[in-house]
Short mmCIF file of C-alpha atoms and ligand atoms in Angstrom, two decimals:
data_model
loop_
_atom_site.label_atom_id
_atom_site.label_comp_id
_atom_site.label_asym_id
_atom_site.label_seq_id
_atom_site.Cartn_x
_atom_site.Cartn_y
_atom_site.Cartn_z
CA MET B 20 22.34 38.64 -11.34
CA THR B 21 22.83 35.73 -9.45
CA GLU B 22 22.11 32.41 -11.24
CA TYR B 23 20.77 30.45 -8.87
CA GLU B 24 19.61 26.12 -9.38
CA ALA B 25 17.23 24.48 -7.37
CA ILE B 26 18.08 20.90 -5.38
CA ILE B 27 15.53 18.47 -5.95
CA GLY B 28 14.47 15.16 -4.22
CA LEU B 29 11.54 13.07 -4.37
CA GLU B 30 9.68 10.94 -2.00
CA THR B 31 7.80 8.75 -3.99
CA HIS B 32 5.31 6.50 -2.49
CA ILE B 33 4.16 3.81 -5.07
CA GLN B 34 1.17 1.26 -3.83
CA LEU B 35 1.42 -2.29 -4.88
CA ASN B 36 -0.94 -4.12 -6.81
CA THR B 37 -1.04 -7.06 -4.88
CA ALA B 38 -4.27 -9.06 -4.08
CA THR B 39 -4.38 -8.81 -0.55
CA LYS B 40 -2.60 -6.19 2.34
CA ILE B 41 0.45 -6.37 3.50
CA PHE B 42 -0.09 -8.08 6.59
CA CYS B 43 -3.68 -9.25 6.20
CA SER B 44 -5.81 -11.23 3.68
CA CYS B 45 -7.89 -8.54 3.35
CA LYS B 46 -8.83 -7.01 -0.95
CA ALA B 47 -5.89 -4.48 -0.89
CA ASP B 48 -7.69 -2.36 -3.58
CA SER B 49 -10.27 -0.58 -2.21
CA TRP B 50 -10.80 2.43 -5.00
CA PHE B 51 -14.49 0.66 -5.98
CA ASP B 52 -15.65 0.05 -2.18
CA PRO B 53 -17.82 1.45 0.66
CA PRO B 54 -15.45 3.09 3.32
CA ASN B 55 -15.18 0.43 6.03
CA THR B 56 -14.87 -2.93 4.23
CA ASN B 57 -12.25 -4.21 3.45
CA ILE B 58 -10.99 -4.58 6.88
CA CYS B 59 -10.29 -6.97 9.46
CA PRO B 60 -8.71 -6.78 13.43
CA VAL B 61 -5.32 -7.39 11.68
CA CYS B 62 -5.25 -3.86 9.96
CA THR B 63 -7.96 -2.27 12.02
CA GLY B 64 -5.23 -3.03 15.19
CA LEU B 65 -7.27 -4.42 17.41
CA PRO B 66 -5.77 -6.41 20.44
CA GLY B 67 -4.44 -9.91 20.53
CA SER B 68 -4.04 -9.82 16.17
CA LEU B 69 -1.16 -10.53 14.66
CA PRO B 70 0.16 -9.50 11.34
CA THR B 71 1.87 -12.04 8.88
CA LEU B 72 4.38 -10.92 5.84
CA ASN B 73 2.11 -11.47 2.24
CA LYS B 74 5.01 -12.73 0.46
CA ALA B 75 3.91 -10.82 -2.74
CA VAL B 76 4.95 -7.56 -1.67
CA VAL B 77 8.54 -8.84 -1.06
CA GLU B 78 8.81 -9.99 -4.16
CA LYS B 79 7.54 -7.00 -5.82
CA GLY B 80 9.98 -4.95 -4.46
CA VAL B 81 12.81 -7.09 -5.76
CA LEU B 82 11.70 -6.08 -9.07
CA LEU B 83 12.18 -3.03 -8.69
CA ALA B 84 15.18 -3.19 -6.78
CA LYS B 85 16.73 -4.69 -9.79
CA ALA B 86 15.32 -2.02 -12.09
CA MET B 87 16.60 0.57 -9.80
CA HIS B 88 20.16 -1.27 -10.14
CA SER B 89 20.02 -0.96 -5.97
CA ASN B 90 21.14 -3.80 -3.90
CA LEU B 91 19.18 -6.36 -1.55
CA LEU B 92 20.00 -6.97 1.77
CA PRO B 93 20.36 -10.40 2.59
CA MET B 94 18.38 -10.03 5.81
CA SER B 95 16.22 -7.03 6.09
CA PHE B 96 13.47 -5.88 9.57
CA PHE B 97 10.85 -4.28 9.69
CA ASP B 98 9.97 -1.82 12.58
CA ARG B 99 7.02 -0.28 13.89
CA LYS B 100 7.31 3.75 13.40
CA ASN B 101 5.66 5.46 16.06
CA TYR B 102 3.01 8.29 15.74
CA PHE B 103 -0.69 9.26 16.73
CA TYR B 104 -2.87 9.92 13.69
CA PRO B 105 -6.67 8.65 14.02
CA ASP B 106 -6.55 7.07 10.70
CA LEU B 107 -3.88 5.01 12.21
CA PRO B 108 -5.11 2.26 14.34
CA LYS B 109 -2.07 1.06 15.92
CA GLY B 110 -0.20 3.97 16.83
CA TYR B 111 2.36 2.23 14.90
CA GLN B 112 3.09 2.23 11.22
CA ILE B 113 5.01 -0.59 10.34
CA SER B 114 7.72 0.33 8.19
CA GLN B 115 11.03 -0.69 7.29
CA TYR B 116 14.46 1.70 9.51
CA ASP B 117 18.39 0.64 9.15
CA LYS B 118 17.86 -2.54 7.33
CA PRO B 119 15.07 -2.09 3.96
CA ILE B 120 15.04 -4.44 1.52
CA ALA B 121 17.29 -2.89 -0.85
CA ARG B 122 19.92 0.18 -0.88
CA GLY B 123 21.62 2.59 -3.23
CA GLY B 124 20.90 1.94 -7.16
CA TYR B 125 20.05 4.87 -8.82
CA LEU B 126 18.01 5.85 -12.29
CA ASP B 127 19.81 7.31 -15.74
CA MET B 128 17.32 9.52 -17.62
CA PRO B 129 16.98 10.54 -20.80
CA MET B 130 15.81 14.51 -21.61
CA ASN B 131 15.26 16.78 -23.95
CA PRO B 132 14.75 19.88 -23.63
CA ALA B 133 12.93 21.82 -25.90
CA GLY B 134 15.44 23.67 -28.16
CA GLY B 135 17.98 22.74 -26.18
CA GLN B 136 20.92 19.87 -25.91
CA SER B 137 19.87 16.80 -24.66
CA TYR B 138 21.59 15.15 -21.33
CA VAL B 139 21.38 12.32 -19.13
CA ARG B 140 20.54 12.68 -15.56
CA ARG B 141 21.33 10.38 -13.56
CA VAL B 142 19.07 10.57 -10.30
CA THR B 143 20.13 8.28 -7.61
CA ILE B 144 17.89 6.22 -5.31
CA ASP B 145 19.29 6.43 -1.08
CA ASN B 146 16.77 3.36 -0.11
CA MET B 147 14.05 1.94 -1.04
CA HIS B 148 11.32 0.54 2.08
CA LEU B 149 8.40 -1.49 2.24
CA GLU B 150 5.34 -0.53 4.41
CA GLU B 151 1.64 -0.63 5.31
CA ASP B 152 -0.45 2.42 4.83
CA ALA B 153 -2.55 4.22 6.62
CA GLY B 154 -6.52 4.74 6.47
CA LYS B 155 -8.24 7.80 5.40
CA THR B 156 -9.50 10.68 7.34
CA ARG B 157 -11.71 12.99 5.69
CA ASN B 158 -13.12 15.98 7.42
CA GLU B 159 -16.52 17.06 7.31
CA PRO B 160 -18.13 20.37 9.18
CA GLY B 161 -17.97 18.96 12.99
CA ARG B 162 -16.66 15.97 12.50
CA ARG B 163 -14.33 13.80 11.32
CA LEU B 164 -14.82 10.32 9.40
CA ILE B 165 -12.58 7.95 9.20
CA ASP B 166 -11.53 4.84 6.33
CA PHE B 167 -10.06 2.10 7.22
CA ASN B 168 -10.10 0.41 3.81
CA ARG B 169 -6.61 1.75 3.04
CA CYS B 170 -4.96 0.69 6.20
CA GLY B 171 -2.03 -2.36 4.80
CA VAL B 172 -2.83 -1.31 1.59
CA PRO B 173 1.52 -2.31 0.84
CA LEU B 174 3.53 0.63 -0.45
CA ILE B 175 7.21 1.24 -1.60
CA GLU B 176 8.98 4.09 -0.21
CA MET B 177 11.24 5.34 -1.98
CA VAL B 178 13.69 8.26 -1.87
CA THR B 179 16.25 9.83 -4.34
CA GLY B 180 19.45 11.53 -3.52
CA PRO B 181 19.10 15.20 -4.11
CA ASP B 182 20.33 14.48 -7.30
CA LEU B 183 17.16 16.50 -9.59
CA ARG B 184 17.81 20.11 -10.60
CA SER B 185 14.48 21.64 -12.01
CA ALA B 186 11.03 21.26 -12.16
CA ASP B 187 11.21 20.00 -15.26
CA GLU B 188 13.24 16.75 -14.44
CA ALA B 189 11.73 15.97 -11.34
CA ALA B 190 8.61 15.00 -13.75
CA GLN B 191 10.67 13.95 -15.68
CA TYR B 192 12.18 11.04 -13.37
CA LEU B 193 7.66 10.70 -12.01
CA ILE B 194 7.24 9.78 -16.21
CA ARG B 195 9.60 7.25 -15.83
CA LEU B 196 9.27 5.53 -12.67
CA ARG B 197 4.98 5.65 -13.67
CA GLN B 198 6.48 4.08 -17.07
CA LEU B 199 8.65 2.02 -15.38
CA LEU B 200 5.63 0.80 -12.58
CA ARG B 201 3.23 -0.17 -15.51
CA TRP B 202 6.39 -1.90 -17.55
CA LEU B 203 7.25 -4.19 -14.47
CA GLY B 204 3.39 -5.41 -13.70
CA ILE B 205 3.97 -4.71 -10.31
CA SER B 206 1.46 -0.57 -9.76
CA GLU B 207 -1.26 0.77 -11.41
CA ALA B 208 1.38 4.24 -10.80
CA ASP B 209 -1.61 6.33 -11.10
CA MET B 210 -1.19 9.66 -9.47
CA GLU B 211 -4.61 10.30 -9.69
CA LYS B 212 -5.93 6.99 -7.71
CA ALA B 213 -2.87 8.03 -4.83
CA HIS B 214 -1.07 5.05 -6.53
CA LEU B 215 1.98 6.94 -6.78
CA ARG B 216 2.16 9.51 -4.12
CA CYS B 217 5.54 12.07 -4.37
CA ASP B 218 6.66 14.46 -1.83
CA ALA B 219 9.17 17.27 -2.73
CA ASN B 220 11.94 18.70 -0.99
CA VAL B 221 13.03 21.55 -2.58
CA SER B 222 16.28 24.07 -2.09
CA ILE B 223 18.54 26.52 -4.19
CA ARG B 224 21.54 27.61 -4.05
CA ILE B 225 23.95 30.15 -6.00
CA LYS B 226 25.32 28.36 -9.17
CA GLY B 227 28.83 26.76 -8.52
CA GLU B 228 28.27 26.24 -4.99
CA THR B 229 28.46 22.72 -3.16
CA HIS B 230 26.88 23.02 -0.19
CA LEU B 231 23.29 22.47 0.57
CA ASN B 232 21.04 25.35 1.41
CA PRO B 233 17.73 24.55 4.15
CA LYS B 234 14.54 23.08 1.63
CA THR B 235 11.27 22.70 2.16
CA GLU B 236 9.02 19.83 1.76
CA ILE B 237 6.43 19.89 -0.71
CA LYS B 238 3.66 17.13 0.25
CA ASN B 239 0.47 16.57 -1.55
CA VAL B 240 1.24 16.94 -4.82
CA ASN B 241 -1.43 14.54 -6.85
CA SER B 242 0.10 14.50 -10.60
CA ILE B 243 2.52 15.50 -12.65
CA ASP B 244 1.54 18.48 -13.27
CA ALA B 245 1.21 19.63 -10.33
CA VAL B 246 4.65 17.85 -9.33
CA ARG B 247 6.02 20.69 -11.82
CA GLU B 248 3.35 23.34 -11.15
CA ALA B 249 4.41 22.98 -6.96
CA ILE B 250 7.78 23.06 -7.81
CA SER B 251 8.39 25.60 -9.93
CA LYS B 252 6.46 27.80 -7.80
CA GLU B 253 8.56 27.29 -4.29
CA ILE B 254 11.71 27.48 -6.37
CA GLU B 255 10.50 30.92 -7.10
CA ARG B 256 9.57 31.57 -3.20
CA GLN B 257 12.83 30.27 -2.07
CA ILE B 258 14.97 33.41 -4.51
CA HIS B 259 12.42 36.21 -3.73
CA GLU B 260 13.19 35.34 0.38
CA VAL B 261 17.04 35.28 -0.95
CA GLU B 262 17.00 38.34 -3.09
CA ALA B 263 15.34 40.08 0.15
CA GLY B 264 17.58 39.01 2.33
CA HIS B 265 15.89 36.60 4.11
CA LYS B 266 16.31 33.12 4.78
CA ILE B 267 14.88 29.77 4.18
CA GLU B 268 13.06 27.80 7.05
CA THR B 269 12.44 24.30 6.26
CA TRP B 270 9.10 24.57 6.20
CA THR B 271 6.14 21.54 5.47
CA LEU B 272 4.00 23.04 2.55
CA GLU B 273 0.98 21.46 1.01
CA TRP B 274 0.06 21.94 -2.35
CA ASP B 275 -3.54 23.40 -2.80
CA GLU B 276 -4.68 22.05 -5.70
CA ASP B 277 -7.91 23.44 -6.55
CA ALA B 278 -6.22 27.51 -5.57
CA GLY B 279 -2.37 26.70 -7.09
CA VAL B 280 -0.54 27.78 -4.45
CA LEU B 281 1.54 25.99 -1.34
CA ARG B 282 0.41 26.28 1.95
CA LYS B 283 2.79 26.25 5.52
CA MET B 284 1.62 23.01 7.11
CA ARG B 285 2.24 21.79 10.77
CA SER B 286 6.30 21.82 11.91
CA LYS B 287 7.31 18.35 10.80
CA GLU B 288 8.20 15.11 13.25
CA THR B 289 11.71 15.06 13.46
CA GLU B 290 13.34 11.55 13.46
CA ALA B 291 13.58 10.89 17.12
CA ASP B 292 9.66 11.71 17.32
CA TYR B 293 9.22 8.44 15.83
CA ARG B 294 11.19 6.50 18.47
CA TYR B 295 11.82 3.09 15.92
CA PHE B 296 12.49 0.27 17.51
CA LYS B 297 11.93 -3.61 15.90
CA GLU B 298 8.72 -4.72 15.36
CA PRO B 299 8.25 -7.86 17.77
CA ASP B 300 5.81 -9.43 15.43
CA LEU B 301 7.74 -10.38 12.12
CA LEU B 302 10.49 -13.01 12.15
CA ALA B 303 13.24 -10.72 9.63
CA VAL B 304 13.04 -11.65 5.41
CA ARG B 305 15.55 -13.33 4.58
CA MET B 306 16.81 -12.52 0.66
CA THR B 307 18.58 -16.00 -0.31
CA ASP B 308 19.95 -16.38 -3.73
CA GLU B 309 17.09 -19.43 -4.40
CA TRP B 310 14.67 -16.73 -3.99
CA ARG B 311 16.09 -13.74 -5.69
CA ASP B 312 16.86 -15.56 -8.72
CA ALA B 313 13.29 -16.91 -9.60
CA ILE B 314 11.77 -13.63 -9.09
CA LEU B 315 14.09 -12.89 -11.47
CA ALA B 316 13.64 -15.10 -13.57
CA GLY B 317 11.77 -13.99 -17.17
CA TYR B 318 12.44 -10.78 -16.18
CA PRO B 319 11.81 -8.41 -19.01
CA GLU B 320 14.48 -5.73 -20.89
CA LEU B 321 13.34 -2.29 -19.43
CA PRO B 322 11.45 0.91 -21.41
CA LEU B 323 14.76 2.69 -21.46
CA GLU B 324 16.75 0.16 -22.73
CA ARG B 325 14.24 -0.86 -24.81
CA ARG B 326 13.88 2.32 -26.41
CA ALA B 327 17.94 3.09 -27.06
CA ARG B 328 17.41 -0.91 -28.88
CA PHE B 329 15.01 0.25 -30.67
CA ILE B 330 17.31 3.31 -32.60
CA GLU B 331 19.51 0.97 -32.58
CA ALA B 332 18.79 -1.66 -34.42
CA TYR B 333 15.56 -0.97 -36.75
CA GLY B 334 17.15 2.60 -37.13
CA LEU B 335 14.13 4.49 -35.26
CA PRO B 336 13.86 8.16 -35.02
CA GLU B 337 13.95 8.87 -31.09
CA TYR B 338 10.60 10.04 -31.98
CA ASP B 339 9.11 6.52 -32.62
CA ALA B 340 11.18 4.63 -30.37
CA GLU B 341 10.26 7.47 -27.36
CA ILE B 342 6.63 6.19 -28.59
CA LEU B 343 6.60 2.41 -29.43
CA THR B 344 8.12 1.78 -25.70
CA GLY B 345 5.49 3.65 -24.10
CA GLU B 346 3.82 0.68 -23.10
CA ARG B 347 4.62 -3.29 -23.26
CA THR B 348 2.42 -4.59 -24.66
CA LEU B 349 2.95 -2.03 -27.86
CA SER B 350 6.11 -2.78 -27.42
CA ASP B 351 6.00 -6.29 -28.20
CA TYR B 352 3.70 -5.24 -30.76
CA TYR B 353 5.59 -3.36 -32.87
CA GLU B 354 9.11 -5.85 -32.63
CA ALA B 355 6.80 -8.95 -32.97
CA THR B 356 4.79 -7.04 -36.21
CA VAL B 357 8.39 -6.14 -37.81
CA LYS B 358 9.10 -9.36 -37.41
CA ALA B 359 5.93 -11.26 -39.29
CA TYR B 360 6.81 -8.54 -41.69
CA GLY B 361 10.44 -8.69 -43.03
CA GLY B 362 10.36 -5.10 -44.78
CA ASP B 363 11.10 -1.93 -43.62
CA PRO B 364 10.72 -1.63 -39.99
CA LYS B 365 10.33 2.23 -40.26
CA ARG B 366 7.27 1.28 -42.11
CA VAL B 367 5.98 -0.78 -39.64
CA SER B 368 6.50 2.02 -36.82
CA ASN B 369 4.79 4.35 -39.52
CA TRP B 370 1.55 2.35 -39.41
CA ILE B 371 1.35 1.53 -35.60
CA MET B 372 1.78 5.21 -34.80
CA ASN B 373 -0.66 6.49 -37.39
CA ASP B 374 -3.30 4.59 -37.14
CA VAL B 375 -2.99 1.20 -34.67
CA LEU B 376 -2.24 3.37 -31.91
CA ARG B 377 -5.56 5.52 -32.44
CA MET B 378 -7.20 2.26 -32.63
CA VAL B 379 -5.51 1.39 -29.16
CA ASN B 380 -6.18 4.53 -27.60
CA ASP B 381 -9.84 4.49 -28.86
CA ALA B 382 -10.97 1.43 -27.97
CA GLY B 383 -9.28 1.72 -24.46
CA ILE B 384 -7.81 -0.75 -24.28
CA GLN B 385 -3.67 -2.88 -24.62
CA ALA B 386 -2.68 -3.65 -27.91
CA SER B 387 -2.03 -6.81 -26.83
CA ALA B 388 -5.65 -7.06 -26.79
CA LEU B 389 -6.68 -6.27 -30.69
CA LYS B 390 -7.63 -8.50 -32.95
CA LEU B 391 -6.30 -6.80 -35.75
CA THR B 392 -3.19 -8.91 -34.16
CA PRO B 393 0.61 -8.91 -35.27
CA ALA B 394 0.37 -11.36 -38.02
CA TYR B 395 -2.28 -9.52 -39.64
CA LEU B 396 -1.14 -5.52 -39.25
CA ALA B 397 1.88 -7.32 -41.40
CA GLU B 398 0.12 -9.42 -43.89
CA ILE B 399 -1.75 -5.75 -44.75
CA ILE B 400 1.17 -4.26 -45.62
CA LYS B 401 2.36 -7.30 -47.40
CA LEU B 402 -1.17 -7.30 -49.62
CA ILE B 403 -0.10 -3.33 -50.48
CA ASP B 404 4.23 -4.14 -51.16
CA ALA B 405 2.58 -6.94 -53.42
CA GLY B 406 0.36 -4.92 -55.17
CA THR B 407 -2.24 -6.42 -54.52
CA ILE B 408 -3.69 -3.90 -52.73
CA ASN B 409 -3.69 -0.28 -52.72
CA THR B 410 -2.66 1.90 -49.18
CA SER B 411 -6.66 3.27 -48.74
CA THR B 412 -8.21 -0.34 -48.97
CA GLY B 413 -5.15 -1.09 -46.50
CA LYS B 414 -5.97 1.45 -43.81
CA SER B 415 -9.89 0.65 -44.40
CA LEU B 416 -8.85 -3.26 -43.50
CA LEU B 417 -7.67 -1.63 -40.37
CA ALA B 418 -11.08 -1.96 -38.97
CA LYS B 419 -12.48 -4.53 -40.96
CA VAL B 420 -9.70 -7.16 -39.72
CA GLU B 421 -10.57 -5.41 -35.81
CA THR B 422 -14.45 -6.10 -35.33
CA THR B 423 -14.43 -9.69 -37.28
CA GLY B 424 -10.79 -11.24 -36.19
CA ARG B 425 -10.76 -12.44 -39.43
CA SER B 426 -7.50 -12.40 -41.62
CA PRO B 427 -6.81 -9.65 -44.16
CA ALA B 428 -6.32 -12.34 -46.89
CA THR B 429 -10.12 -13.51 -46.74
CA ILE B 430 -11.38 -9.83 -46.24
CA VAL B 431 -10.18 -9.12 -49.65
CA ASP B 432 -10.93 -12.63 -50.83
CA GLU B 433 -14.30 -11.80 -50.23
CA GLU B 434 -15.33 -8.79 -50.63
CA GLY B 435 -13.59 -8.78 -53.56
CA LEU B 436 -10.82 -5.56 -52.82
CA ALA B 437 -8.32 -6.95 -54.57
CA GLN B 438 -6.85 -3.72 -56.47
CA VAL B 439 -7.46 -3.51 -60.59
CA SER B 440 -4.28 -2.74 -62.08
CA ASP B 441 -5.56 -4.14 -65.56
CA ASP B 442 -5.13 -1.09 -68.10
CA SER B 443 -8.49 -1.95 -70.05
CA ALA B 444 -10.67 -2.22 -67.71
CA ILE B 445 -9.33 1.30 -66.08
CA ARG B 446 -9.08 2.84 -69.79
CA GLU B 447 -12.62 2.38 -69.84
CA VAL B 448 -13.89 4.19 -66.56
CA CYS B 449 -11.60 6.83 -67.73
CA ALA B 450 -13.19 7.69 -70.78
CA LYS B 451 -16.51 6.97 -69.31
CA ILE B 452 -15.46 10.04 -67.34
CA MET B 453 -13.89 12.29 -69.14
CA ALA B 454 -17.00 12.01 -71.52
CA ALA B 455 -19.67 12.44 -68.62
CA SER B 456 -17.53 15.33 -67.37
CA PRO B 457 -17.43 17.64 -70.58
CA ASN B 458 -16.62 20.99 -68.82
CA GLU B 459 -13.80 19.67 -66.66
CA THR B 460 -12.19 18.15 -69.77
CA ALA B 461 -12.43 21.00 -71.35
CA PHE B 462 -11.13 22.69 -68.55
CA TYR B 463 -8.03 20.62 -67.96
CA LYS B 464 -7.64 20.87 -71.57
CA ALA B 465 -7.09 24.50 -71.25
CA GLY B 466 -4.51 24.10 -68.89
CA LYS B 467 -6.07 24.19 -65.25
CA VAL B 468 -3.82 20.40 -65.08
CA THR B 469 -4.53 20.50 -61.12
CA LEU B 470 -8.06 18.35 -62.18
CA ILE B 471 -6.04 15.62 -62.70
CA GLY B 472 -6.93 14.91 -58.38
CA TRP B 473 -9.96 15.29 -59.62
CA PHE B 474 -10.64 13.25 -62.37
CA VAL B 475 -8.32 10.28 -60.39
CA GLY B 476 -10.85 10.29 -57.42
CA GLN B 477 -13.86 10.27 -59.69
CA VAL B 478 -12.13 7.22 -61.77
CA MET B 479 -11.60 5.50 -58.45
CA LYS B 480 -15.05 5.90 -56.94
CA GLU B 481 -16.45 4.55 -60.12
CA MET B 482 -14.16 1.85 -59.13
CA ARG B 483 -14.82 1.58 -55.46
CA GLY B 484 -11.40 2.36 -54.25
CA LYS B 485 -10.20 -0.63 -56.01
CA ALA B 486 -8.33 0.82 -59.29
CA ASP B 487 -3.89 1.40 -58.61
CA PRO B 488 -4.01 4.38 -58.40
CA GLN B 489 -0.50 5.30 -59.92
CA ILE B 490 -1.99 2.98 -63.16
CA ALA B 491 -5.33 5.19 -63.57
CA ARG B 492 -3.12 8.72 -62.83
CA LYS B 493 -1.28 7.39 -66.04
CA ILE B 494 -3.75 6.60 -68.00
CA MET B 495 -6.15 9.64 -67.80
CA GLU B 496 -3.20 11.90 -68.16
CA GLU B 497 -2.81 10.52 -71.37
CA MET B 498 -6.26 10.53 -72.65
CA LEU B 499 -6.55 13.55 -71.18
CA SER B 500 -3.99 15.14 -73.40
CA LYS B 501 -4.83 13.79 -76.78
ZN1 ZN X 2 -7.34 -6.66 7.01
MN1 MN X 3 6.56 6.15 4.00
#
């Protein structure tokens, strides 16, 4: 049987989270606003209006270029990309063409296929350019409605080389890109809200061959799952066609989310159809060293670097490191707690992954917004280490600190939660439980020693959870075996 491999390149459009649009001062994010409420003469292309470049767009582009190891061009230009479409009021899109903000670069992506060998896939970046978004068209029976709110919303278009080899790798690239964009704070990167859009170029070849076959382009895939599914189906279809002796034609396909099928779209314009030329209403963007350095001051350690460091410096399993670096404030939270605690970093990881993460998710907030600060979490773990409280009291403290914002030690004092490890106090309760449970005592003495758990439970209940469970167990065993 012939073995094929897929050749996939992704073209992503990233919506930047600037306050205003790229060439005017209209509000950029209209997700919650009624149609045509954030528009002006510039973004609706009225004659005589002139664009002014939003500096913040360039700055966010520089951050992404740095993260992708791309080369910034010292001088970049805007161009007009001409095409006719009802939701493009000027008749052209202001974009960048032969002198974009940055060229080249790569992302090294760790891959851990289920049941397979781990490897690193290097995804190269062809170029990234700044551009404005077009409006939104809605087709209704007998009429077509156009919303211009999205006109002029800032985008970065980033195109990868044909480096991805499976639908899973394509999905993983988007997951890593989304993580990175949020980490850098330059985009919400929410695919469902079209902050991150993706077109995929797909072709196949017989494994071992080096040439590229004609490709198809899949448009309109707006979730990670859809990317995985649409690309898988297209690879299958192409293999089927080739096996049947047919040639692959360079179609543009549209993913129909509801039906889960690919449909053929209009044939694509070629580059010449766009009649690119330099935008005469905008100046060139000069990226001076001073400006670049100012933008990159305080540039953060990136998620994959931090993930590697967590494994190396704290001895964390890859699984823990992946989750703890999933989001920037969570990884800051982890590291601050480790510092404040000073003990075993894995112990801190367990507390965060088992308990704190659930609090964060349930509340729908970021770790940085917790009233249970890293210092307080460290304090709870230290109180347990010192034997002042037991683990279950420690767990109950999490929510108490989070609701009140008070320090764990204060709550322990006020509510009298300190663990009782005083032998005589526990002994007294054990005797009381034995006296009150003659049947269980008899069963235990007759050999049903698994009942010890029940006895300890009774002691803990009687002492409102404050007994040292180890000591309670020891005393109870001792008294029952007399
Ligand atoms: Zn405007
Ligand atoms: Mn584009």
